[in-house]
């Protein structure tokens, strides 16, 4: 199946449509909430939460003996939340730094989860197979019920986001100040964290424990490159996330049955790479171009300044001087002389240069200009 | 005549983990003074302000703003945090930051409207930042960022202002602009508590001073207590030469 065939099929094929819608919604909610994680510099939190969810999935299965995705997700939610609040507790009650607490919870919970998975696999129960799909996710298992829940949670998340927009924004920027204004910062914080946990748990079935945090962070990191507005950043992150979901599903469905989760994450990664290089303001490409241009401009102006110093000593500012006296001046090149001639700052005649009135004025005003910037 | 105190701190002790940072502080700030808090790095100046504002929970002691707990008086108080305490690369604009000063009076959920916007613009005007209102905050100079923070506090329209190193990293013209605003506020009867580092300018800018180094060394009118003796006690080295220059 080619990509175009895929998009034709999305319209007619019910299963494919469900999966595509699911991954799109998932990408959108992850992008939205990932923005908060990125701006709070809590990038590792997502990783810790997703790993902390694993034992919950295993325990939910052990208790119910069924592989109902909603029940397993509930288990994931509970253990994800427990992990998160332990992290908070450890950081606030002990000397440990937050990355230590995150790492600790991540490995403890994940280790315990893996232990349970191995234990489950040894059970003589025909039903046990396939729990390990939660490690790397399997979008193909998404059914309408799963997608309905995703849409529902995303809707609630949107409402909460709009309702508490002002509170979220100020907490992200300046938590201490928010507290002095009388806001219950703990409540706002827990609200954000709760939704991040929810988004991660929603994604486990599709993207899996191991890669989930990438889907949370990548769209947001990419979006940050394109805008200086929080609102636009969150909208862009949601769009990037949704596109990653759809494109990832399309690619994996059309090519050798590649695993969907990793492909979605890779697509999101391409968004990040592209944004880090090509975004106009923050991207490295344009930054480098701007840097070079500024450096060349400055080099040129320094040379002009040097010429101005020489020309000033003569009554006639356009008195010709030998090019050779510039040789000792650092940063002078033949090319820069030509550029200066193009700008009509100087005139070149044989082995001599002379300042034009335009160039003279330019040099005289150089420092004034810079001051006004 | 009995003096009215804007801020009273009794037996305040604060510790991070087991390390005491403020030890048994008693402080009474009279209404209407422009007070400097001076002390070496790590003396607990920021911590003192944070404890008064309820950001940090003290181990012991009581704090009152006009004889009531901070919680009941928070609308009377504005705060300018240390500039380095926030990420200036946050995606937002100068006017947006100033607008945050109105969030406290707005309360939960309610969004700022025209009235709040007008107040923010006026505050920006006052600190000379109106032309930069839509500038992304990371593209402001250090002095301009400091002005934005000041404007945010001005919007709170408070009676007491706490400012943590408002002169940090600003050029001379910004420093003059800021001190003029502070003096204007004092003239309007406001009380100002300012963490300050430049000892040379204390007598010129302030009328009240608190020397702090974990313990309170001294507090009172600049004219009476700003002397070598207290400076030496606070900084642990002889300050005579430095000050008399
Ligand atoms: N969040 C914190 N956790 C642990 N120690 C802290 C924290 N904040 C400040 N400290 C310590 O408390 C002391 C006082 O800090 P601070 O009030 O910021 O001093 P100042 O503002 O006078 O420079 C310093 O020794 C500092 O290292
Ligand atoms: Mg400080």
XYZ file of C-alpha atoms and ligand atoms in Angstrom:
646
model
C 0.000 0.000 0.000
C 1.388 3.408 -0.899
C 0.808 6.575 1.056
C -1.794 7.840 -1.414
C -3.610 4.538 -1.248
C -3.537 4.890 2.490
C -5.215 8.265 2.426
C -7.865 6.907 0.064
C -8.412 4.031 2.435
C -8.727 6.317 5.460
C -11.948 7.620 3.980
C -13.459 4.211 3.285
C -11.839 1.868 5.768
C -13.356 2.016 9.219
C -10.442 0.477 11.142
C -7.860 2.659 9.502
C -10.001 5.710 10.121
C -10.307 4.875 13.796
C -6.590 4.362 14.183
C -5.742 7.540 12.300
C -8.187 9.609 14.307
C -6.811 8.079 17.498
C -3.196 8.863 16.755
C -4.112 12.372 15.598
C -6.010 13.174 18.786
C -3.282 11.607 20.858
C -0.622 13.672 19.120
C -2.670 16.825 19.649
C -3.226 16.369 23.378
C 0.394 15.354 23.901
C 1.612 18.413 22.036
C -0.634 20.675 24.072
C 0.375 19.302 27.446
C 3.962 18.724 26.410
C 4.251 22.501 26.031
C 3.794 22.803 29.767
C 6.420 20.166 30.478
C 8.896 21.851 28.132
C 8.329 25.345 29.509
C 8.633 24.141 33.091
C 11.845 22.382 32.161
C 10.346 19.128 33.355
C 11.336 17.157 30.316
C 12.255 14.088 32.304
C 8.933 14.043 34.119
C 7.111 12.531 31.145
C 9.652 9.757 30.930
C 9.326 8.981 34.616
C 5.530 8.968 34.475
C 5.297 6.678 31.477
C 7.719 4.188 32.993
C 5.941 4.427 36.329
C 2.718 3.391 34.603
C 3.988 -0.049 33.614
C 3.475 -1.903 36.915
C -0.080 -0.537 37.003
C -0.829 -2.207 33.681
C 0.573 -5.513 34.900
C -1.258 -5.370 38.222
C -4.544 -4.447 36.560
C -4.143 -7.499 34.353
C -3.268 -9.738 37.293
C -6.333 -8.604 39.209
C -8.881 -8.756 36.393
C -7.275 -11.380 34.211
C -8.577 -9.513 31.195
C -6.821 -7.442 28.588
C -9.480 -4.789 28.369
C -7.545 -1.676 27.378
C -9.638 0.613 29.563
C -9.017 -1.430 32.678
C -5.300 -1.612 31.950
C -5.263 2.129 31.347
C -6.901 2.708 34.708
C -4.139 0.657 36.298
C -1.563 2.697 34.398
C -3.195 5.914 35.568
C -3.124 4.877 39.205
C 0.494 3.791 39.205
C 1.512 6.760 37.067
C -0.084 9.092 39.599
C 1.516 7.271 42.527
C 4.907 7.590 40.837
C 4.354 11.283 40.176
C 3.378 12.067 43.744
C 6.282 10.092 45.091
C 8.566 12.184 42.921
C 7.003 15.348 44.307
C 7.259 14.000 47.827
C 10.879 12.975 47.474
C 11.886 16.375 46.076
C 10.079 18.381 48.694
C 10.895 16.264 51.737
C 14.510 15.255 51.168
C 17.774 16.761 49.992
C 17.554 14.873 46.705
C 17.432 16.930 43.529
C 14.449 16.471 41.261
C 16.368 14.654 38.517
C 17.578 12.152 41.089
C 14.028 11.608 42.278
C 12.818 11.241 38.690
C 15.524 8.745 37.834
C 14.904 6.791 40.984
C 11.155 6.452 40.471
C 11.590 5.754 36.770
C 13.917 2.810 37.272
C 12.197 1.433 40.357
C 8.753 1.390 38.788
C 9.954 0.229 35.395
C 12.020 -2.542 36.966
C 9.057 -3.667 39.026
C 6.802 -3.500 35.969
C 9.199 -5.637 33.916
C 9.386 -8.129 36.749
C 5.606 -8.415 36.780
C 5.498 -8.782 32.990
C 7.948 -11.682 33.081
C 5.942 -13.246 35.866
C 2.730 -12.894 33.847
C 4.332 -14.416 30.782
C 5.228 -17.540 32.732
C 1.615 -18.049 33.766
C -0.185 -20.944 32.089
C -2.842 -18.599 30.821
C -3.644 -18.309 27.169
C -4.717 -14.756 27.701
C -1.370 -13.389 28.806
C 0.213 -12.837 25.434
C 0.506 -9.292 24.154
C 0.862 -7.296 27.328
C 4.388 -6.441 26.249
C 2.880 -4.386 23.429
C 2.641 -1.647 26.043
C 6.403 -1.347 25.907
C 6.480 -0.039 22.353
C 2.798 0.403 21.655
C 0.635 -0.970 18.899
C -1.690 1.460 17.206
C -3.446 -1.357 15.365
C -5.150 -2.385 18.597
C -6.989 0.932 18.867
C -10.739 0.522 18.667
C -13.525 3.060 18.604
C -13.993 2.906 22.360
C -10.339 3.884 22.933
C -10.599 6.783 20.546
C -13.825 7.986 22.145
C -12.057 8.162 25.484
C -9.154 10.068 23.926
C -11.509 12.601 22.359
C -13.383 12.950 25.626
C -10.247 13.534 27.693
C -8.864 15.960 25.112
C -12.116 17.889 25.253
C -12.016 18.162 29.036
C -8.369 19.098 28.890
C -9.182 21.898 26.442
C -11.941 23.234 28.654
C -9.686 23.236 31.715
C -6.923 24.870 29.707
C -9.219 27.679 28.559
C -10.745 28.104 31.996
C -7.445 28.325 33.864
C -5.418 29.847 31.047
C -4.356 32.871 33.055
C -3.412 30.769 36.076
C -1.414 28.278 33.997
C 0.436 31.032 32.213
C 1.478 32.933 35.321
C 2.471 29.768 37.167
C 4.657 28.698 34.268
C 6.387 32.057 34.162
C 6.790 32.959 37.819
C 5.547 30.520 40.457
C 6.693 32.488 43.510
C 4.987 35.631 42.315
C 1.817 33.667 41.605
C 1.816 32.543 45.207
C 2.105 36.094 46.534
C -0.986 37.052 44.528
C -3.005 34.556 46.526
C -3.331 31.751 44.000
C -3.113 28.207 45.245
C -0.102 27.240 43.188
C -0.190 23.677 44.427
C -3.645 23.225 42.965
C -2.659 24.657 39.582
C 0.481 22.556 39.591
C -1.394 19.362 40.410
C -3.962 20.152 37.732
C -1.259 20.472 35.067
C 0.553 17.391 36.265
C -2.657 15.361 36.383
C -3.409 16.125 32.760
C 0.141 15.303 31.737
C -0.211 11.913 33.433
C -3.559 11.426 31.714
C -2.123 12.212 28.279
C 0.753 9.808 28.831
C -1.526 7.013 29.961
C -3.723 7.570 26.915
C -0.702 7.170 24.687
C 0.732 3.993 26.187
C -1.374 1.664 24.065
C -0.323 3.421 20.876
C 3.234 4.601 21.460
C 4.306 2.579 24.469
C 6.091 3.173 27.728
C 9.552 3.628 26.309
C 8.884 6.252 23.662
C 5.915 8.041 25.158
C 7.812 11.007 26.553
C 9.206 11.751 23.103
C 5.701 12.298 21.753
C 5.064 14.585 24.703
C 8.172 16.705 24.231
C 8.963 16.696 20.517
C 5.948 18.625 19.168
C 6.287 21.219 21.937
C 10.022 21.643 21.432
C 9.436 22.081 17.698
C 6.605 24.561 18.256
C 8.696 26.718 20.599
C 11.045 27.450 17.698
C 8.405 29.149 15.603
C 6.736 31.564 17.966
C 7.116 33.857 20.918
C 3.528 33.540 22.043
C 2.416 30.902 24.508
C -0.980 30.578 22.851
C 0.473 30.038 19.394
C 3.060 27.657 20.779
C 0.422 25.395 22.308
C -1.735 25.461 19.177
C 1.281 24.707 16.985
C 2.395 21.902 19.277
C -1.058 20.347 19.030
C -0.942 20.605 15.237
C 2.579 19.147 15.021
C 1.534 16.352 17.350
C -1.564 15.552 15.316
C 0.422 15.536 12.077
C 3.046 13.282 13.611
C 0.262 10.894 14.596
C -1.375 10.845 11.174
C 1.831 10.747 9.136
C 3.348 8.135 11.420
C 0.289 5.937 11.064
C 0.245 6.428 7.302
C 3.900 5.552 6.870
C 3.770 2.542 9.117
C 0.584 1.254 7.485
C 1.897 1.697 3.974
C 5.356 0.242 4.455
C 6.152 -3.305 5.563
C 3.988 -2.949 8.616
C 6.499 -0.852 10.496
C 5.668 -0.464 14.152
C 3.471 2.626 14.485
C 4.708 4.051 17.791
C 8.342 4.436 16.787
C 7.388 5.836 13.387
C 5.139 8.471 14.995
C 7.967 9.461 17.296
C 10.394 9.601 14.391
C 8.057 11.874 12.430
C 7.794 14.117 15.484
C 11.582 14.032 15.624
C 11.756 15.233 12.029
C 9.528 18.165 13.015
C 11.986 19.006 15.772
C 15.017 18.726 13.522
C 13.424 20.823 10.820
C 12.340 23.468 13.333
C 15.702 23.690 15.024
C 17.395 24.285 11.709
C 14.915 26.285 9.674
C 12.794 28.372 12.035
C 13.404 32.006 11.093
C 14.244 33.464 14.474
C 15.710 30.697 16.584
C 16.792 28.211 13.935
C 20.514 27.615 13.639
C 20.577 28.193 9.904
C 19.213 31.735 9.992
C 21.084 32.514 13.179
C 24.306 31.560 11.437
C 23.375 33.616 8.377
C 22.527 36.621 10.538
C 25.728 36.177 12.489
C 27.861 36.117 9.340
C 26.073 39.079 7.849
C 26.519 41.107 11.016
C 30.162 40.149 11.200
C 30.748 41.177 7.593
C 28.861 44.429 8.106
C 30.902 45.194 11.147
C 34.149 44.340 9.391
C 33.194 46.693 6.594
C 32.315 49.492 8.980
C 35.568 49.045 10.844
C 37.499 49.432 7.616
C 35.443 52.486 6.723
C 36.164 53.931 10.137
C 39.859 53.420 9.589
C 39.669 55.182 6.207
C 37.679 57.983 7.793
C 40.479 58.449 10.313
C 42.939 58.913 7.477
C 40.682 61.050 5.270
C 39.768 63.358 8.149
C 43.338 64.644 8.340
C 43.061 66.065 4.825
C 41.214 69.175 3.872
C 39.676 67.441 0.912
C 37.951 64.356 2.268
C 38.042 62.720 -1.136
C 41.789 63.015 -1.400
C 43.078 59.727 -2.862
C 45.208 57.399 -0.715
C 47.214 54.324 -1.543
C 45.434 51.010 -0.991
C 48.641 49.630 0.410
C 48.285 51.637 3.636
C 45.234 49.529 4.430
C 47.262 46.341 4.317
C 48.222 46.592 7.941
C 44.627 46.949 8.972
C 43.098 43.782 10.322
C 40.001 42.582 8.551
C 40.686 44.390 5.317
C 40.231 42.400 2.094
C 40.036 43.185 -1.592
C 36.436 41.976 -1.488
C 35.475 44.442 1.195
C 36.864 47.299 -0.902
C 34.693 46.230 -3.787
C 31.603 46.027 -1.560
C 32.356 49.488 -0.272
C 32.612 50.773 -3.783
C 29.248 49.193 -4.597
C 27.771 51.016 -1.623
C 29.352 54.199 -3.037
C 31.249 54.804 0.165
C 34.555 54.948 -1.692
C 35.964 55.309 -5.189
C 38.734 53.096 -6.443
C 41.220 54.316 -8.999
C 44.195 52.107 -9.801
C 46.087 51.496 -6.581
C 44.323 54.302 -4.766
C 41.074 54.794 -2.902
C 39.199 57.918 -1.925
C 36.291 58.444 0.408
C 33.061 59.760 -1.136
C 30.892 62.293 0.716
C 28.382 59.458 1.278
C 31.070 57.300 2.852
C 32.285 60.215 4.929
C 28.819 60.832 6.356
C 28.303 57.129 6.946
C 31.529 56.899 8.924
C 30.805 60.051 10.879
C 27.370 58.815 11.923
C 28.460 55.285 12.653
C 28.610 55.676 16.400
C 25.509 57.808 16.656
C 23.559 55.156 14.773
C 24.720 52.400 17.023
C 23.710 54.358 20.067
C 20.181 54.789 18.773
C 19.697 51.091 18.153
C 2.577 59.987 68.821
C 2.760 56.258 68.359
C 4.343 55.190 65.098
C 2.338 53.027 62.709
C 4.131 49.933 61.462
C 3.532 48.624 57.975
C 5.407 45.385 58.531
C 6.187 43.587 61.757
C 8.329 40.491 62.024
C 8.748 38.706 65.361
C 11.233 35.958 66.198
C 11.404 34.810 62.612
C 13.590 31.783 61.954
C 13.869 30.189 58.520
C 15.887 27.182 57.438
C 16.392 25.303 54.198
C 16.639 21.693 55.232
C 18.723 21.884 58.379
C 20.637 25.007 57.547
C 19.323 28.085 59.326
C 19.262 31.007 56.928
C 17.485 33.551 59.104
C 17.882 33.447 62.836
C 15.445 35.013 65.269
C 14.701 38.163 63.313
C 12.711 40.979 64.872
C 11.854 43.804 62.570
C 9.372 46.639 62.536
C 9.133 48.766 59.423
C 7.359 52.096 59.956
C 4.797 53.155 57.401
C 6.058 55.404 54.635
C 9.775 54.615 54.713
C 12.001 53.734 51.812
C 14.064 51.001 53.396
C 17.173 49.234 52.125
C 18.062 45.715 53.200
C 21.805 45.293 52.973
C 24.007 42.319 53.645
C 26.490 40.043 51.888
C 25.496 37.378 49.367
C 23.665 34.543 51.050
C 22.774 36.716 54.042
C 19.131 35.741 53.691
C 17.800 38.988 52.209
C 15.692 37.291 49.551
C 14.636 34.676 52.056
C 13.408 37.365 54.447
C 11.191 38.857 51.755
C 9.947 35.432 50.676
C 9.079 34.538 54.253
C 7.150 37.776 54.732
C 5.238 37.118 51.503
C 4.402 33.556 52.466
C 6.442 31.986 49.672
C 8.570 30.136 52.214
C 7.229 28.676 55.429
C 9.269 29.751 58.428
C 10.224 27.364 61.229
C 9.164 29.849 63.833
C 8.000 33.403 64.236
C 5.149 35.589 63.194
C 4.705 38.151 60.472
C 2.090 40.816 60.121
C 1.206 43.427 57.558
C -0.657 46.307 59.207
C -1.311 44.054 62.202
C -2.912 41.262 60.221
C -1.482 38.122 58.623
C -0.203 38.442 55.062
C -3.011 36.230 53.769
C -5.601 38.832 54.667
C -3.547 41.762 53.446
C -2.094 40.520 50.201
C -3.897 43.126 48.111
C -1.883 45.766 49.967
C 1.415 44.206 48.932
C 3.363 44.157 45.662
C 6.472 42.153 44.906
C 9.384 42.524 42.509
C 11.302 39.231 42.577
C 14.987 38.945 41.838
C 15.322 39.198 38.080
C 17.176 35.923 37.790
C 14.335 33.988 39.380
C 12.407 33.618 36.136
C 13.187 32.318 32.672
C 13.265 35.356 30.397
C 13.068 33.102 27.375
C 9.459 32.360 28.274
C 7.228 32.991 25.252
C 5.475 36.192 26.252
C 5.574 39.952 25.739
C 6.347 42.881 28.023
C 2.725 43.968 28.338
C 1.650 40.409 29.100
C 4.067 40.254 32.003
C 2.903 43.607 33.350
C -0.693 42.453 33.020
C 0.097 39.645 35.450
C 0.157 42.290 38.157
C -3.621 42.522 37.803
C -4.236 38.788 38.226
C -4.347 39.026 42.005
C -7.260 41.444 42.072
C -8.978 39.538 39.274
C -8.919 36.276 41.204
C -9.522 32.841 39.724
C -10.621 32.279 36.131
C -11.657 35.862 35.321
C -9.650 37.233 32.408
C -8.061 40.680 32.255
C -10.104 43.151 30.222
C -9.860 46.734 29.022
C -9.463 48.158 32.521
C -6.517 45.896 33.263
C -4.943 46.619 29.919
C -5.189 50.331 30.526
C -3.530 49.959 33.915
C -0.730 47.915 32.364
C -0.143 50.506 29.652
C 0.005 53.270 32.238
C 2.550 51.348 34.267
C 4.650 50.697 31.174
C 4.490 54.391 30.385
C 5.646 55.249 33.878
C 8.761 53.098 33.605
C 9.445 54.329 30.081
C 8.726 51.006 28.425
C 5.661 51.864 26.394
C 7.522 51.661 23.065
C 8.531 48.095 23.933
C 5.138 46.837 25.039
C 4.861 44.139 22.399
C 8.501 43.115 22.552
C 9.248 39.494 23.414
C 10.779 39.609 26.883
C 13.959 37.767 25.927
C 14.703 40.587 23.505
C 14.775 43.202 26.251
C 17.990 44.340 27.872
C 18.593 43.554 31.535
C 17.583 47.063 32.545
C 14.426 46.876 30.460
C 13.485 43.545 32.006
C 13.920 45.111 35.402
C 11.639 47.964 34.375
C 9.009 45.494 33.218
C 9.152 43.781 36.602
C 8.764 47.143 38.309
C 5.795 47.984 36.097
C 4.170 44.689 37.015
C 4.424 45.629 40.686
C 3.126 49.160 40.033
C 0.013 47.686 38.431
C -0.747 45.948 41.716
C -1.443 49.395 43.119
C -0.263 48.373 46.574
C 0.636 50.154 49.796
C 3.773 48.141 50.476
C 6.361 47.196 47.867
C 8.983 44.499 48.278
C 11.755 44.658 45.715
C 14.579 42.190 45.443
C 17.628 43.854 43.900
C 15.775 46.110 41.456
C 19.058 47.760 40.499
C 20.809 44.547 39.615
C 22.359 44.699 36.161
C 20.886 48.050 35.144
C 22.712 50.988 33.619
C 22.988 54.400 35.247
C 20.012 55.945 33.478
C 17.738 53.059 34.406
C 18.941 53.242 37.982
C 17.993 56.913 38.148
C 14.627 56.225 36.520
C 13.877 53.474 39.010
C 14.977 55.385 42.103
C 12.849 58.333 41.030
C 9.821 56.079 40.826
C 10.602 54.653 44.255
C 10.921 58.124 45.742
C 7.666 59.129 44.122
C 5.963 56.116 45.670
C 7.300 57.048 49.072
C 6.000 60.572 48.625
C 2.598 59.066 47.978
C 2.807 57.442 51.398
C 3.808 53.948 50.293
C 6.226 51.783 52.218
C 9.118 50.272 50.267
C 11.495 47.489 51.212
C 14.364 47.168 48.770
C 17.242 44.696 48.745
C 20.222 46.797 47.773
C 23.845 46.034 47.009
C 25.547 49.310 46.302
C 26.517 50.618 49.728
C 27.697 53.945 48.324
C 24.218 54.974 47.291
C 22.376 53.920 50.441
C 22.459 57.349 52.133
C 21.395 59.038 48.921
C 18.504 56.723 48.023
C 17.079 55.480 51.301
C 15.871 56.879 54.587
C 15.707 53.598 56.479
C 18.069 50.635 56.485
C 18.242 47.074 57.823
C 21.564 45.306 58.173
C 21.134 41.588 57.750
C 23.445 38.630 57.922
C 21.468 35.612 59.058
C 20.731 37.668 62.152
C 19.495 41.199 62.106
C 22.485 43.394 62.894
C 20.653 46.707 63.075
C 17.649 48.523 61.680
C 16.708 52.167 61.780
C 17.070 55.550 60.099
C 19.987 55.743 57.684
C 21.187 58.964 59.325
C 21.563 57.267 62.685
C 22.749 53.757 61.992
C 24.435 53.675 58.597
C 27.961 53.671 59.937
C 31.226 51.774 59.742
C 30.484 49.906 62.909
C 27.321 48.278 61.552
C 28.849 47.719 58.135
C 31.792 45.936 59.677
C 29.500 43.802 61.812
C 27.442 42.863 58.781
C 30.142 42.248 56.218
C 32.833 41.058 58.589
C 35.493 43.297 57.110
C 36.406 46.866 57.788
C 34.364 49.070 55.520
C 35.775 52.424 56.551
C 37.962 52.830 53.507
C 35.354 51.743 51.039
C 32.687 54.096 52.279
C 34.718 57.199 52.966
C 36.205 57.333 49.516
N 15.773 26.987 47.715
C 16.861 26.910 48.515
N 17.277 25.706 48.981
C 18.342 25.617 49.787
N 19.087 26.649 50.181
C 18.741 27.871 49.753
C 17.616 28.066 48.893
N 17.505 29.391 48.624
C 18.511 29.989 49.284
N 19.253 29.090 49.953
C 20.401 29.401 50.801
O 19.971 30.281 51.798
C 20.923 31.301 52.024
C 20.289 32.658 51.871
O 19.870 32.835 50.562
P 19.218 34.188 50.036
O 18.082 34.553 50.912
O 18.918 34.007 48.602
O 20.402 35.211 50.243
P 20.587 36.684 49.659
O 19.341 37.056 48.951
O 20.850 37.534 50.852
O 21.772 36.641 48.763
C 22.066 31.044 51.068
O 23.086 30.398 51.764
C 21.471 30.147 50.038
O 22.444 29.275 49.550
Mg 18.949 37.430 46.960
